[in-house]
Amino acid sequence: ELAGTAMGVLNASCFAGGMFLPVILGHVVDVTGSFPAAFLVAAGVQAAALIAGCFVREPDASRRDA
């Protein structure tokens, strides 16, 4: 029932990350002059996504339609 919505959110977030993260990481490299700082920013974004994913709950089975 919510599979389409879930896939839409997943695709939108992947495409948004693919569009904005290279620009942000390029700016970090320009400011710091090193790539390790950019990799740390990318790791932080992935860690934040992992933590956010831990709070997603499945719908309660007893509340589903028959």
mmCIF file of C-alpha atoms in Angstrom:
data_model
loop_
_atom_site.group_PDB
_atom_site.id
_atom_site.type_symbol
_atom_site.label_atom_id
_atom_site.label_comp_id
_atom_site.label_asym_id
_atom_site.label_seq_id
_atom_site.Cartn_x
_atom_site.Cartn_y
_atom_site.Cartn_z
ATOM 1 C CA GLU A 1 0.000 0.000 0.000
ATOM 2 C CA LEU A 2 2.769 2.426 0.873
ATOM 3 C CA ALA A 3 5.422 0.850 -1.335
ATOM 4 C CA GLY A 4 4.999 3.494 -4.022
ATOM 5 C CA THR A 5 5.353 6.303 -1.509
ATOM 6 C CA ALA A 6 8.416 4.677 0.039
ATOM 7 C CA MET A 7 10.087 4.250 -3.342
ATOM 8 C CA GLY A 8 9.281 7.843 -4.275
ATOM 9 C CA VAL A 9 10.837 9.175 -1.081
ATOM 10 C CA LEU A 10 13.884 6.947 -1.558
ATOM 11 C CA ASN A 11 14.386 8.062 -5.163
ATOM 12 C CA ALA A 12 13.855 11.728 -4.317
ATOM 13 C CA SER A 13 16.379 11.619 -1.492
ATOM 14 C CA CYS A 14 18.939 9.783 -3.636
ATOM 15 C CA PHE A 15 18.590 12.255 -6.489
ATOM 16 C CA ALA A 16 18.725 15.229 -4.101
ATOM 17 C CA GLY A 17 21.896 13.842 -2.553
ATOM 18 C CA GLY A 18 23.398 13.265 -5.970
ATOM 19 C CA MET A 19 22.601 16.837 -6.942
ATOM 20 C CA PHE A 20 23.629 18.742 -3.807
ATOM 21 C CA LEU A 21 26.358 16.675 -2.152
ATOM 22 C CA PRO A 22 29.003 17.126 -4.905
ATOM 23 C CA VAL A 23 28.543 20.894 -4.700
ATOM 24 C CA ILE A 24 28.809 20.868 -0.906
ATOM 25 C CA LEU A 25 31.839 18.567 -0.923
ATOM 26 C CA GLY A 26 33.525 20.685 -3.601
ATOM 27 C CA HIS A 27 33.039 23.739 -1.412
ATOM 28 C CA VAL A 28 34.497 21.876 1.580
ATOM 29 C CA VAL A 29 37.559 20.915 -0.493
ATOM 30 C CA ASP A 30 37.958 24.525 -1.668
ATOM 31 C CA VAL A 31 37.742 25.890 1.880
ATOM 32 C CA THR A 32 39.903 23.290 3.627
ATOM 33 C CA GLY A 33 42.211 22.422 0.743
ATOM 34 C CA SER A 34 42.008 18.713 1.515
ATOM 35 C CA PHE A 35 39.871 15.770 0.546
ATOM 36 C CA PRO A 36 39.770 14.051 3.966
ATOM 37 C CA ALA A 37 37.513 16.812 5.300
ATOM 38 C CA ALA A 38 35.110 16.219 2.406
ATOM 39 C CA PHE A 39 35.111 12.487 3.142
ATOM 40 C CA LEU A 40 34.310 13.235 6.785
ATOM 41 C CA VAL A 41 31.359 15.381 5.694
ATOM 42 C CA ALA A 42 30.119 12.566 3.436
ATOM 43 C CA ALA A 43 30.499 10.076 6.298
ATOM 44 C CA GLY A 44 28.552 12.422 8.574
ATOM 45 C CA VAL A 45 25.714 12.668 6.062
ATOM 46 C CA GLN A 46 25.587 8.882 5.790
ATOM 47 C CA ALA A 47 25.632 8.503 9.579
ATOM 48 C CA ALA A 48 22.757 10.987 9.880
ATOM 49 C CA ALA A 49 20.780 9.002 7.286
ATOM 50 C CA LEU A 50 21.457 5.779 9.191
ATOM 51 C CA ILE A 51 20.283 7.306 12.462
ATOM 52 C CA ALA A 52 17.172 8.738 10.798
ATOM 53 C CA GLY A 53 16.431 5.318 9.307
ATOM 54 C CA CYS A 54 16.474 3.772 12.772
ATOM 55 C CA PHE A 55 13.443 5.864 13.727
ATOM 56 C CA VAL A 56 11.280 4.657 10.824
ATOM 57 C CA ARG A 57 8.639 2.266 12.080
ATOM 58 C CA GLU A 58 6.603 -0.311 10.231
ATOM 59 C CA PRO A 59 2.838 0.167 10.381
ATOM 60 C CA ASP A 60 1.064 -1.710 13.139
ATOM 61 C CA ALA A 61 -0.209 -5.043 11.775
ATOM 62 C CA SER A 62 -3.396 -4.870 13.842
ATOM 63 C CA ARG A 63 -4.408 -1.576 12.210
ATOM 64 C CA ARG A 64 -4.209 -2.781 8.595
ATOM 65 C CA ASP A 65 -7.309 -3.069 6.460
ATOM 66 C CA ALA A 66 -8.807 -6.529 6.103
#
